[in-house]
Amino acid sequence: MFAGKGVMSPIQIDEIETTADQGRTVGLALACQRDLTNQAARYPGLFPADRFGPSLFAGLCLANAFGAPWSTADQLRFLTRVALWVFAADWQVDDVTRSRADLDDLLSSCLRTASGDDGIPATQLAEFLADIARDLNSVPEFSGMRAIWSESLARFLVAMTREWEWRASASEGGPLPGVPEYLANADSTAASFVNVSYWIYSRDMQAIEHIGALTTAGALVQQVLRLLNDLASYERDLVSGDLNVLTLGIGHAEVTELITGLVARCREQIEPLKGPCPRAAAYLERQIGFSAGFYRLTDYWSGQ
């Protein structure tokens, strides 16, 4: 670019090329934000305007665009829709369900939908999930990966249920989980479910072939994401009663130390994957990097 002109240094050329790539990434994110606005309008019962607004949509789209900047517009639209579904599920479980029976009905309808149940989805959450499954059904590899996808969804739903039980117990004076138990439940972030969904839909054959090792590494990555989110949302969680690692008898410095150790372990597990599945390995590392910067200033629910 600009070769032979003699007016720009290599550093300046690199800056132009770098920011051109970043501009494309932001452009993808903006296109996806418009799509998420349309998706939210399709399911008004899942996305009340006072909870789901432009800043949340923008945050989701930017996070996923910078996490997988090589994506096509179609691949990124799918990825952000899955992420939006996760936020809808989180809100339904935390703020809408009023009893264990309500929770069981909500989540069982999602599991039936994920298994391929052809009946009419019982809830809007299951209906939105059915739309995601239909998109995945357009991918030839999904038939051989559906069980893995369903298992990753089930782990998310089980983890959400466990958090609901912990909160219910704590509200009645019961014990809170210890930090190791809390971190072991990091499937509640749904990061692994989103990852598996994306790798299947984008037809990343290298990722699909190494899905076991990637999900093992991703399980550690989502623990890092859990802790970064907790540091950012502590004040709001105190008001809402949501679980937060800082309410489990551990201080900020100890959480930072935990994050440092977990990131080192993530690097150890991701490094051997850079040869056989470089994009998927980069995707996991970029999740950590983006979140580390993003959560220094805000979180997804701020400003809603």
Rosetta silent file (secondary structure, phi, psi, omega in degrees, C-alpha in Angstrom):
SEQUENCE: MFAGKGVMSPIQIDEIETTADQGRTVGLALACQRDLTNQAARYPGLFPADRFGPSLFAGLCLANAFGAPWSTADQLRFLTRVALWVFAADWQVDDVTRSRADLDDLLSSCLRTASGDDGIPATQLAEFLADIARDLNSVPEFSGMRAIWSESLARFLVAMTREWEWRASASEGGPLPGVPEYLANADSTAASFVNVSYWIYSRDMQAIEHIGALTTAGALVQQVLRLLNDLASYERDLVSGDLNVLTLGIGHAEVTELITGLVARCREQIEPLKGPCPRAAAYLERQIGFSAGFYRLTDYWSGQ
SCORE:     score description
SCORE:     0.000 S_00000001
   1 L     0.000  129.422 -178.069    0.000    0.000    0.000 S_00000001
   2 L    59.559   24.952 -178.367    1.403    3.410   -1.049 S_00000001
   3 L   -62.767  138.380  174.126    4.575    1.611   -2.233 S_00000001
   4 L    81.081   -4.252 -178.255    7.149    3.821   -3.885 S_00000001
   5 L   -75.795  -28.261  176.954    5.547    7.135   -2.912 S_00000001
   6 L    71.003   21.899 -176.795    8.304    7.974   -0.452 S_00000001
   7 L  -119.332   -7.217 -177.892    6.006    9.931    1.861 S_00000001
   8 L  -130.122  137.469  175.909    5.120    7.459    4.607 S_00000001
   9 L   -76.535  162.559  176.225    7.299    5.519    7.011 S_00000001
  10 H   -57.127  -34.645 -179.904    6.671    1.790    7.583 S_00000001
  11 H   -63.275  -43.353  179.461    5.200    2.637   10.982 S_00000001
  12 H   -64.673  -39.839  177.920    2.635    4.922    9.370 S_00000001
  13 H   -61.957  -44.629  179.255    1.803    2.306    6.765 S_00000001
  14 H   -60.819  -39.412  179.547    1.290   -0.289    9.491 S_00000001
  15 H   -62.577  -42.184  179.725   -0.989    2.098   11.369 S_00000001
  16 H   -63.276  -45.737 -178.985   -3.159    2.606    8.283 S_00000001
  17 H   -66.165  -39.684  179.619   -3.434   -1.111    7.647 S_00000001
  18 H   -64.094  -47.168 -178.029   -4.109   -1.855   11.312 S_00000001
  19 H   -71.417  -26.614  173.644   -6.824    0.753   11.641 S_00000001
  20 H   -63.168  -42.521  176.854   -8.369   -0.344    8.343 S_00000001
  21 H   -64.026  -42.019  179.481   -8.792   -3.813    9.845 S_00000001
  22 H   -65.586  -36.753  177.124  -10.189   -2.305   13.032 S_00000001
  23 H   -62.590  -40.759  176.462  -12.572   -0.172   10.983 S_00000001
  24 H   -61.826  -41.456 -179.328  -13.896   -3.281    9.263 S_00000001
  25 H   -61.619  -44.783  178.831  -14.379   -4.903   12.657 S_00000001
  26 H   -65.275  -39.315  177.366  -16.362   -1.931   13.949 S_00000001
  27 H   -60.998  -41.365  175.310  -18.407   -1.883   10.739 S_00000001
  28 H   -60.695  -43.998 -178.659  -19.292   -5.537   11.257 S_00000001
  29 H   -61.756  -41.819 -179.428  -20.276   -4.787   14.851 S_00000001
  30 H   -65.579  -39.844  177.297  -22.583   -1.941   13.817 S_00000001
  31 H   -62.499  -39.173  179.009  -24.312   -4.119   11.232 S_00000001
  32 H   -70.221  -32.586  178.259  -24.831   -6.770   13.907 S_00000001
  33 H   -62.890  -39.708  176.598  -26.189   -4.187   16.347 S_00000001
  34 H   -63.468  -39.016  178.831  -28.961   -3.353   13.897 S_00000001
  35 H   -64.992  -41.881  179.729  -29.693   -7.060   13.577 S_00000001
  36 H   -64.835  -35.957  176.055  -29.894   -7.500   17.367 S_00000001
  37 H   -60.693  -41.501  177.979  -32.318   -4.587   17.583 S_00000001
  38 H   -67.483  -39.877  178.608  -34.525   -6.381   15.066 S_00000001
  39 H   -62.891  -41.849  179.771  -34.195   -9.681   16.932 S_00000001
  40 H   -62.620  -35.793  179.029  -35.229   -8.018   20.191 S_00000001
  41 H   -67.292  -27.071  179.046  -38.319   -6.594   18.470 S_00000001
  42 H   -72.544  -25.220 -176.048  -39.323  -10.119   17.448 S_00000001
  43 L  -127.836   68.137 -174.560  -39.329  -11.272   21.080 S_00000001
  44 L   -61.320  -27.539  178.975  -40.636   -8.346   23.134 S_00000001
  45 L   -69.967  -19.004  179.837  -41.291  -10.574   26.131 S_00000001
  46 L   -93.597  -22.225 -169.096  -37.578  -11.386   26.335 S_00000001
  47 L  -131.793   68.627  176.375  -36.152   -7.930   25.806 S_00000001
  48 L   -61.333  140.602 -173.270  -37.891   -5.136   27.747 S_00000001
  49 L   -62.828  -26.591 -178.282  -36.487   -1.778   26.694 S_00000001
  50 L   -76.690  -11.294  178.066  -35.596   -0.764   30.240 S_00000001
  51 L  -113.233  -32.229 -176.138  -33.177   -3.696   30.511 S_00000001
  52 L  -118.472  101.106 -177.205  -32.043   -4.302   26.939 S_00000001
  53 L  -127.221 -173.372 -174.155  -30.947   -1.158   25.180 S_00000001
  54 H   -57.452  -37.411 -176.805  -28.465    0.111   22.606 S_00000001
  55 H   -68.946  -35.619  176.609  -25.408    0.067   24.872 S_00000001
  56 H   -66.633  -45.321  178.657  -25.883   -3.620   25.729 S_00000001
  57 H   -60.254  -42.958 -179.826  -26.376   -4.493   22.056 S_00000001
  58 H   -63.407  -43.142  179.884  -23.311   -2.451   21.125 S_00000001
  59 H   -61.391  -45.259  178.445  -21.196   -4.121   23.807 S_00000001
  60 H   -60.543  -44.449 -176.402  -22.180   -7.614   22.679 S_00000001
  61 H   -68.693  -41.894  178.769  -21.499   -6.831   19.041 S_00000001
  62 H   -66.415  -42.242 -179.991  -18.140   -5.176   19.668 S_00000001
  63 H   -59.168  -45.547 -176.801  -16.978   -7.969   21.981 S_00000001
  64 H   -76.674  -32.819  176.756  -17.763  -10.650   19.441 S_00000001
  65 H   -66.265  -42.110  178.899  -16.506   -8.675   16.448 S_00000001
  66 H   -76.291  -22.630  176.080  -13.137   -8.086   18.133 S_00000001
  67 H   -73.803  -32.462 -178.637  -13.085  -11.687   19.350 S_00000001
  68 L  -137.792   65.768 -172.683  -13.464  -13.075   15.831 S_00000001
  69 L   -67.812  -13.769  178.365  -12.583  -10.236   13.423 S_00000001
  70 L   -81.173   -4.983 -174.982  -12.036  -12.655   10.528 S_00000001
  71 L   -64.986  151.995  166.855  -15.739  -13.588   10.552 S_00000001
  72 L   -76.562  166.146  179.051  -18.072  -12.942    7.666 S_00000001
  73 H   -60.488  -39.204 -179.698  -21.066  -10.714    8.348 S_00000001
  74 H   -65.924  -43.369  179.602  -23.329  -13.785    8.400 S_00000001
  75 H   -63.495  -40.900 -178.820  -21.106  -15.655   10.855 S_00000001
  76 H   -71.742  -35.540  174.926  -20.919  -12.683   13.191 S_00000001
  77 H   -58.529  -44.878  178.986  -24.680  -12.112   13.045 S_00000001
  78 H   -62.108  -46.641 -178.267  -25.181  -15.698   14.168 S_00000001
  79 H   -58.835  -44.256 -178.368  -22.582  -15.371   16.926 S_00000001
  80 H   -71.733  -29.617  175.093  -24.143  -12.214   18.338 S_00000001
  81 H   -65.492  -41.363  176.971  -27.627  -13.749   18.221 S_00000001
  82 H   -62.571  -43.206  178.356  -26.408  -16.654   20.353 S_00000001
  83 H   -61.902  -40.049  178.543  -24.827  -14.178   22.774 S_00000001
  84 H   -64.967  -39.548  177.685  -28.085  -12.214   22.915 S_00000001
  85 H   -59.804  -40.839  179.651  -30.014  -15.418   23.645 S_00000001
  86 H   -60.722  -42.804  179.280  -27.667  -16.078   26.581 S_00000001
  87 H   -66.197  -35.998  176.020  -28.391  -12.636   28.023 S_00000001
  88 H   -64.003  -43.243  178.709  -32.113  -13.263   27.643 S_00000001
  89 H   -62.427  -42.901  179.333  -31.760  -16.577   29.488 S_00000001
  90 H   -59.818  -44.947 -179.394  -29.743  -14.908   32.244 S_00000001
  91 H   -66.561  -41.996  179.816  -32.391  -12.209   32.716 S_00000001
  92 H   -60.099  -45.718 -177.934  -35.249  -14.723   32.695 S_00000001
  93 H   -68.582  -44.410 -174.252  -33.587  -16.881   35.363 S_00000001
  94 H   -76.235  -36.941 -167.731  -32.406  -14.031   37.581 S_00000001
  95 H  -119.271  -14.486 -173.584  -35.327  -11.618   37.359 S_00000001
  96 H  -107.699  -45.450 -177.664  -38.421  -13.326   35.942 S_00000001
  97 L   -65.361  139.101 -176.797  -38.729  -16.796   37.455 S_00000001
  98 L  -113.582   -9.211 -178.903  -40.452  -16.774   40.828 S_00000001
  99 L  -151.541  165.179  177.211  -40.204  -20.421   41.859 S_00000001
 100 H   -62.838  -34.488  178.264  -38.192  -23.552   41.263 S_00000001
 101 H   -63.814  -42.437  176.219  -41.128  -24.905   39.251 S_00000001
 102 H   -59.040  -44.649 -178.855  -41.016  -21.837   36.971 S_00000001
 103 H   -62.557  -46.150 -179.197  -37.287  -22.324   36.513 S_00000001
 104 H   -61.961  -41.847  179.569  -37.618  -26.025   35.720 S_00000001
 105 H   -63.520  -42.971 -178.258  -40.361  -25.380   33.157 S_00000001
 106 H   -62.682  -49.063 -174.270  -38.342  -22.639   31.473 S_00000001
 107 H   -76.379  -32.744  177.777  -35.131  -24.612   31.180 S_00000001
 108 H   -66.792  -32.952  176.886  -36.724  -27.939   30.275 S_00000001
 109 H   -64.941  -34.557  177.331  -38.452  -26.254   27.337 S_00000001
 110 H   -69.809  -41.155  179.123  -35.022  -25.138   26.110 S_00000001
 111 H   -64.826  -39.307  177.144  -33.562  -28.618   26.496 S_00000001
 112 H   -63.177  -41.988  178.745  -36.460  -30.134   24.551 S_00000001
 113 H   -62.702  -44.046 -179.206  -35.931  -27.607   21.796 S_00000001
 114 H   -64.072  -30.802 -178.977  -32.196  -28.312   21.671 S_00000001
 115 L   -76.483   -7.546  179.374  -32.839  -32.041   21.378 S_00000001
 116 L    99.521   13.453  176.438  -34.835  -31.477   18.202 S_00000001
 117 L   -56.230  124.433 -176.532  -38.343  -31.652   19.665 S_00000001
 118 L   -85.619   -0.021  179.119  -40.638  -30.621   16.799 S_00000001
 119 L   -69.292  167.454  178.917  -43.387  -29.367   19.081 S_00000001
 120 L   -69.658  125.844  179.741  -44.234  -25.686   19.411 S_00000001
 121 L   -55.050  138.730 -174.420  -41.747  -24.083   21.856 S_00000001
 122 L   -79.252  -19.071 -176.936  -43.416  -23.412   25.194 S_00000001
 123 L  -136.342  162.309  175.444  -41.677  -20.109   25.848 S_00000001
 124 H   -65.189  -32.230  177.535  -40.234  -17.216   23.871 S_00000001
 125 H   -62.530  -44.319  177.460  -36.803  -18.205   25.173 S_00000001
 126 H   -68.056  -33.921  178.614  -37.219  -21.666   23.648 S_00000001
 127 H   -64.985  -43.601  177.422  -38.628  -20.123   20.472 S_00000001
 128 H   -63.368  -40.744  177.310  -35.545  -17.934   20.056 S_00000001
 129 H   -63.163  -36.984  177.829  -33.357  -21.001   20.708 S_00000001
 130 H   -62.687  -36.705  175.696  -35.298  -22.884   18.019 S_00000001
 131 H   -62.452  -41.712  178.319  -34.380  -20.121   15.558 S_00000001
 132 H   -63.709  -43.050  179.256  -30.716  -20.591   16.471 S_00000001
 133 H   -63.990  -35.741  177.133  -31.029  -24.357   16.018 S_00000001
 134 H   -63.817  -39.942  175.879  -32.605  -23.826   12.587 S_00000001
 135 H   -61.469  -43.441  179.345  -29.602  -21.737   11.571 S_00000001
 136 H   -65.352  -33.726  179.309  -27.302  -24.515   12.757 S_00000001
 137 H   -63.888  -18.101  177.026  -29.329  -27.098   10.844 S_00000001
 138 L   -76.578   -9.042 -178.830  -28.287  -25.339    7.640 S_00000001
 139 L   -98.241  122.125 -176.751  -24.701  -26.440    8.375 S_00000001
 140 L   -55.473  -35.026 -176.211  -23.925  -30.019    7.230 S_00000001
 141 L   -71.383  -13.832 -173.641  -21.602  -30.646   10.182 S_00000001
 142 H   -65.089  -34.445 -178.181  -24.297  -29.910   12.755 S_00000001
 143 H   -58.672  -36.179  178.704  -25.857  -33.366   12.560 S_00000001
 144 H   -84.916   -9.269 -177.312  -22.621  -34.880   13.842 S_00000001
 145 H  -114.116   -0.610 -173.797  -22.119  -32.125   16.417 S_00000001
 146 H   -61.412  -38.271 -179.067  -25.640  -31.720   17.783 S_00000001
 147 H   -63.860  -41.213  178.971  -24.975  -33.887   20.832 S_00000001
 148 H   -66.087  -42.043  178.190  -21.906  -31.816   21.762 S_00000001
 149 H   -61.448  -46.366 -179.935  -23.841  -28.592   21.195 S_00000001
 150 H   -63.229  -37.607  178.283  -26.751  -29.819   23.327 S_00000001
 151 H   -65.331  -39.883  179.032  -24.368  -30.910   26.089 S_00000001
 152 H   -67.071  -36.439  174.721  -22.735  -27.477   26.185 S_00000001
 153 H   -64.046  -44.554 -178.990  -26.188  -25.890   26.417 S_00000001
 154 H   -61.267  -39.416  178.256  -27.157  -28.286   29.203 S_00000001
 155 H   -62.557  -39.206  176.507  -24.023  -27.380   31.186 S_00000001
 156 H   -62.551  -47.357 -177.079  -24.982  -23.716   30.935 S_00000001
 157 H   -66.904  -38.609  176.844  -28.542  -24.371   32.083 S_00000001
 158 H   -64.073  -41.908  179.402  -27.418  -26.622   34.947 S_00000001
 159 H   -64.814  -39.029  176.715  -24.930  -23.961   36.066 S_00000001
 160 H   -63.466  -40.598  178.300  -27.646  -21.307   35.940 S_00000001
 161 H   -62.514  -42.769 -179.714  -29.889  -23.544   38.026 S_00000001
 162 H   -62.505  -41.211  177.493  -27.129  -24.054   40.585 S_00000001
 163 H   -63.963  -39.423  178.078  -26.626  -20.292   40.907 S_00000001
 164 H   -60.519  -42.989  179.579  -30.372  -19.842   41.345 S_00000001
 165 H   -65.046  -40.889  178.122  -30.306  -22.421   44.151 S_00000001
 166 H   -61.456  -43.645  179.626  -27.339  -20.723   45.824 S_00000001
 167 H   -64.979  -42.568  179.896  -29.118  -17.372   45.785 S_00000001
 168 H   -62.595  -41.647  179.163  -32.335  -18.892   47.089 S_00000001
 169 H   -64.915  -44.328 -178.400  -30.448  -20.628   49.893 S_00000001
 170 H   -64.000  -34.663  179.994  -28.518  -17.472   50.808 S_00000001
 171 H   -66.142  -19.029  178.195  -31.741  -15.438   50.962 S_00000001
 172 L  -105.525   15.712  177.776  -32.901  -17.799   53.708 S_00000001
 173 L    87.814    7.633  179.873  -29.640  -17.631   55.616 S_00000001
 174 L   -75.387  171.951 -176.808  -28.088  -20.689   54.002 S_00000001
 175 L   -76.730  150.605  171.714  -24.383  -21.008   53.150 S_00000001
 176 L   -89.607  159.265  177.491  -22.780  -19.572   50.057 S_00000001
 177 L   -69.326  159.309  170.786  -20.467  -21.678   47.890 S_00000001
 178 L   -78.418  167.604 -177.992  -16.723  -21.547   48.347 S_00000001
 179 H   -60.315  -45.775  179.088  -14.564  -19.889   45.716 S_00000001
 180 H   -59.391  -41.568  179.142  -13.433  -23.182   44.091 S_00000001
 181 H   -65.452  -39.885  178.840  -17.044  -24.376   43.840 S_00000001
 182 H   -62.341  -46.358  179.764  -18.102  -21.009   42.446 S_00000001
 183 H   -66.712  -35.728  178.797  -15.397  -21.063   39.770 S_00000001
 184 H   -64.318  -16.202 -179.982  -16.199  -24.664   38.859 S_00000001
 185 L   -97.138   20.369 -174.313  -19.686  -23.399   37.992 S_00000001
 186 H   -68.570   -5.312  170.490  -18.369  -20.905   35.394 S_00000001
 187 H   -59.677  -15.920  177.155  -20.468  -22.569   32.680 S_00000001
 188 H   -63.869  -17.494  174.324  -23.044  -20.074   33.951 S_00000001
 189 H   -74.168  -20.481 -178.476  -21.252  -17.507   31.765 S_00000001
 190 L    68.304   10.909 -178.545  -22.250  -19.612   28.714 S_00000001
 191 H   -59.522  -42.822 -179.381  -18.911  -18.808   27.069 S_00000001
 192 H   -65.647  -39.088  177.535  -18.332  -22.455   26.132 S_00000001
 193 H   -62.365  -44.276  178.622  -21.842  -22.781   24.711 S_00000001
 194 H   -63.600  -43.108 -179.738  -21.345  -19.662   22.587 S_00000001
 195 H   -59.305  -50.759 -178.522  -17.934  -20.900   21.432 S_00000001
 196 H   -60.384  -42.720  179.196  -19.188  -24.311   20.344 S_00000001
 197 H   -58.949  -45.370 -178.084  -22.141  -22.731   18.541 S_00000001
 198 H   -65.475  -46.593 -178.021  -19.846  -20.361   16.653 S_00000001
 199 H   -61.976  -36.975  177.781  -17.293  -22.988   15.642 S_00000001
 200 H   -68.649  -51.126 -174.955  -20.033  -25.220   14.255 S_00000001
 201 H   -64.179  -36.749 -179.510  -21.880  -22.486   12.370 S_00000001
 202 L   -79.210   -2.925  178.009  -18.705  -20.996   10.908 S_00000001
 203 L    57.594   43.001  175.557  -17.682  -24.470    9.742 S_00000001
 204 L   -79.235   92.518 -172.731  -14.274  -24.173   11.344 S_00000001
 205 H   -66.187  -32.349  177.291  -13.217  -27.726   10.584 S_00000001
 206 H   -64.489  -40.526  177.900   -9.961  -27.375   12.501 S_00000001
 207 H   -67.528  -43.301 -179.371  -11.908  -26.357   15.603 S_00000001
 208 H   -60.392  -39.404 -179.764  -14.454  -29.115   15.124 S_00000001
 209 H   -68.859  -23.802 -178.158  -11.668  -31.703   14.875 S_00000001
 210 L  -118.296   32.238 -172.760  -10.135  -30.445   18.150 S_00000001
 211 H   -63.224  -32.585 -179.733  -13.356  -29.583   19.958 S_00000001
 212 H   -64.147  -49.355  179.947  -12.429  -31.596   23.065 S_00000001
 213 H   -66.942  -36.567  179.732   -9.159  -29.782   23.696 S_00000001
 214 H   -66.732  -41.704 -179.858  -10.728  -26.425   22.826 S_00000001
 215 H   -70.850  -29.779  174.555  -13.617  -26.868   25.252 S_00000001
 216 H   -64.666  -46.662  176.493  -11.171  -27.926   27.968 S_00000001
 217 H   -65.451  -39.912 -179.691   -9.192  -24.720   27.429 S_00000001
 218 H   -63.859  -28.394  177.692  -12.425  -22.756   27.098 S_00000001
 219 H   -64.747  -34.948  175.041  -13.578  -23.994   30.496 S_00000001
 220 H   -74.121  -40.048  179.339  -10.602  -22.185   32.031 S_00000001
 221 H   -57.862  -42.697 -177.018  -11.134  -19.115   29.868 S_00000001
 222 H   -70.579  -21.400  171.801  -14.693  -18.739   31.105 S_00000001
 223 H   -67.584  -39.906  175.544  -13.421  -18.828   34.695 S_00000001
 224 H   -61.932  -45.545 -179.451  -11.267  -15.806   33.851 S_00000001
 225 H   -62.364  -38.090  177.952  -14.277  -14.103   32.265 S_00000001
 226 H   -58.774  -46.985 -176.615  -16.368  -14.868   35.361 S_00000001
 227 H   -70.919  -40.136  177.548  -13.846  -13.160   37.647 S_00000001
 228 H   -61.597  -42.191  177.808  -13.306  -10.154   35.369 S_00000001
 229 H   -63.041  -41.073 -178.503  -17.060   -9.651   35.207 S_00000001
 230 H   -63.692  -40.531  178.679  -17.376   -9.920   38.977 S_00000001
 231 H   -62.409  -36.217 -177.676  -14.765   -7.238   39.573 S_00000001
 232 H   -77.312  -30.817 -171.045  -16.636   -4.895   37.232 S_00000001
 233 H  -107.232   12.627 -173.149  -20.154   -5.589   38.535 S_00000001
 234 H   -55.718  -48.777 -176.915  -19.541   -5.871   42.275 S_00000001
 235 H   -62.237  -42.473 -179.890  -21.437   -2.737   43.310 S_00000001
 236 H   -68.938  -37.107  179.870  -24.472   -3.601   41.209 S_00000001
 237 H   -65.511  -32.834  176.459  -24.443   -7.210   42.387 S_00000001
 238 H   -61.143  -38.634 -179.300  -24.562   -6.033   46.001 S_00000001
 239 H   -73.279  -43.017 -174.124  -27.807   -4.213   45.226 S_00000001
 240 H   -81.605  -20.331 -176.467  -29.382   -6.964   43.120 S_00000001
 241 L    86.761    7.346  177.054  -28.291   -9.872   45.302 S_00000001
 242 L   -67.268  151.319  176.724  -26.488  -11.626   42.452 S_00000001
 243 L   -67.716  146.465  177.845  -23.601  -13.858   43.388 S_00000001
 244 L  -151.883  139.083 -175.897  -20.151  -12.319   43.115 S_00000001
 245 H   -58.715  -28.217 -178.731  -16.786  -13.777   44.027 S_00000001
 246 H   -73.947   -7.050  175.016  -16.085  -10.738   46.219 S_00000001
 247 H   -99.516    8.743 -175.374  -18.975  -11.747   48.482 S_00000001
 248 L  -109.322   25.746  175.912  -17.461  -15.189   49.112 S_00000001
 249 L    83.244   27.215 -179.520  -14.795  -14.179   51.622 S_00000001
 250 L  -134.000  144.409 -176.875  -12.093  -13.147   49.180 S_00000001
 251 L   -97.171  173.649 -176.761  -10.657   -9.698   48.486 S_00000001
 252 H   -59.441  -44.575 -178.448   -9.848   -7.773   45.325 S_00000001
 253 H   -63.088  -39.038  178.994   -6.111   -8.520   45.476 S_00000001
 254 H   -67.516  -36.912  177.068   -6.777  -12.246   45.880 S_00000001
 255 H   -65.425  -41.704  177.907   -9.144  -12.217   42.908 S_00000001
 256 H   -60.932  -40.282  177.516   -6.507  -10.459   40.818 S_00000001
 257 H   -65.072  -40.772  176.184   -4.001  -13.117   41.823 S_00000001
 258 H   -59.358  -45.013 -179.546   -6.486  -15.834   40.878 S_00000001
 259 H   -60.440  -44.574 -179.684   -6.973  -14.245   37.461 S_00000001
 260 H   -59.133  -44.741  178.782   -3.219  -14.084   36.876 S_00000001
 261 H   -65.508  -40.621  179.470   -2.827  -17.765   37.683 S_00000001
 262 H   -66.610  -39.180  178.629   -5.790  -18.769   35.530 S_00000001
 263 H   -63.022  -39.876  177.242   -4.521  -16.764   32.557 S_00000001
 264 H   -61.456  -42.075  177.940   -1.177  -18.568   32.821 S_00000001
 265 H   -66.865  -37.330  176.307   -2.982  -21.912   32.792 S_00000001
 266 H   -60.144  -45.619  179.861   -5.084  -20.775   29.818 S_00000001
 267 H   -59.188  -41.617  179.792   -1.926  -19.926   27.891 S_00000001
 268 H   -60.900  -38.592 -177.867   -0.500  -23.370   28.647 S_00000001
 269 H   -81.514  -29.479 -177.651   -3.594  -25.084   27.275 S_00000001
 270 H   -80.554  -34.805 -174.515   -4.068  -22.798   24.277 S_00000001
 271 H   -52.338  -47.718 -179.533   -0.447  -22.790   23.078 S_00000001
 272 H   -66.452  -14.360 -178.788   -0.465  -26.398   21.728 S_00000001
 273 H   -89.348   -8.494 -176.324   -3.673  -25.590   19.816 S_00000001
 274 L   -68.739  -26.812  176.354   -2.169  -22.724   17.835 S_00000001
 275 L   -76.523  -56.932 -176.203   -0.724  -25.112   15.263 S_00000001
 276 L   -73.753  -28.658 -179.718   -3.706  -27.398   14.579 S_00000001
 277 L  -144.395   73.130 -171.427   -6.464  -24.782   15.017 S_00000001
 278 H   -62.881  -39.278 -178.270   -4.945  -21.281   14.987 S_00000001
 279 H   -68.484  -42.285  179.777   -8.136  -19.270   14.614 S_00000001
 280 H   -65.211  -38.038  177.226   -9.946  -21.042   17.427 S_00000001
 281 H   -64.929  -43.497  177.874   -6.902  -20.649   19.671 S_00000001
 282 H   -62.958  -38.003  179.288   -6.700  -16.944   18.829 S_00000001
 283 H   -58.690  -43.648  179.150  -10.428  -16.613   19.492 S_00000001
 284 H   -65.603  -43.622  179.173   -9.984  -17.901   23.046 S_00000001
 285 H   -65.067  -38.766 -178.950   -7.055  -15.594   23.728 S_00000001
 286 H   -68.117  -29.585  174.504   -8.889  -12.614   22.277 S_00000001
 287 H   -60.392  -43.983  179.235  -11.829  -13.267   24.599 S_00000001
 288 H   -65.025  -48.395 -176.560   -9.518  -12.823   27.564 S_00000001
 289 H   -61.869  -46.941  179.946   -7.807   -9.768   26.129 S_00000001
 290 H   -62.160  -45.764 -177.233  -10.984   -7.941   25.137 S_00000001
 291 H   -64.788  -37.492  179.520  -12.663   -8.663   28.459 S_00000001
 292 H   -61.212  -38.512  177.721   -9.621   -7.544   30.446 S_00000001
 293 H   -77.589  -44.219 -176.411   -9.781   -4.138   28.750 S_00000001
 294 H   -60.918  -47.336 -174.959  -13.561   -3.821   28.558 S_00000001
 295 L   -74.150   -7.447  173.272  -14.247   -4.595   32.205 S_00000001
 296 L   -67.998  -25.385 -173.273  -11.774   -1.966   33.389 S_00000001
 297 L  -115.658  -27.139 -172.188  -14.304    0.669   32.372 S_00000001
 298 L  -162.536 -175.626  168.294  -17.765   -0.887   32.174 S_00000001
 299 L  -145.026  176.452 -169.595  -19.811   -4.044   31.846 S_00000001
 300 L   -67.829  -31.876 -176.746  -22.602   -5.130   29.526 S_00000001
 301 L   -86.424  -10.217 -178.359  -25.515   -4.144   31.760 S_00000001
 302 L   -64.244  136.672  176.469  -24.200   -0.693   32.615 S_00000001
 303 L    86.377   -2.245 -179.770  -26.302    2.138   31.208 S_00000001
 304 L   -80.931    0.000    0.000  -29.364   -0.009   30.528 S_00000001
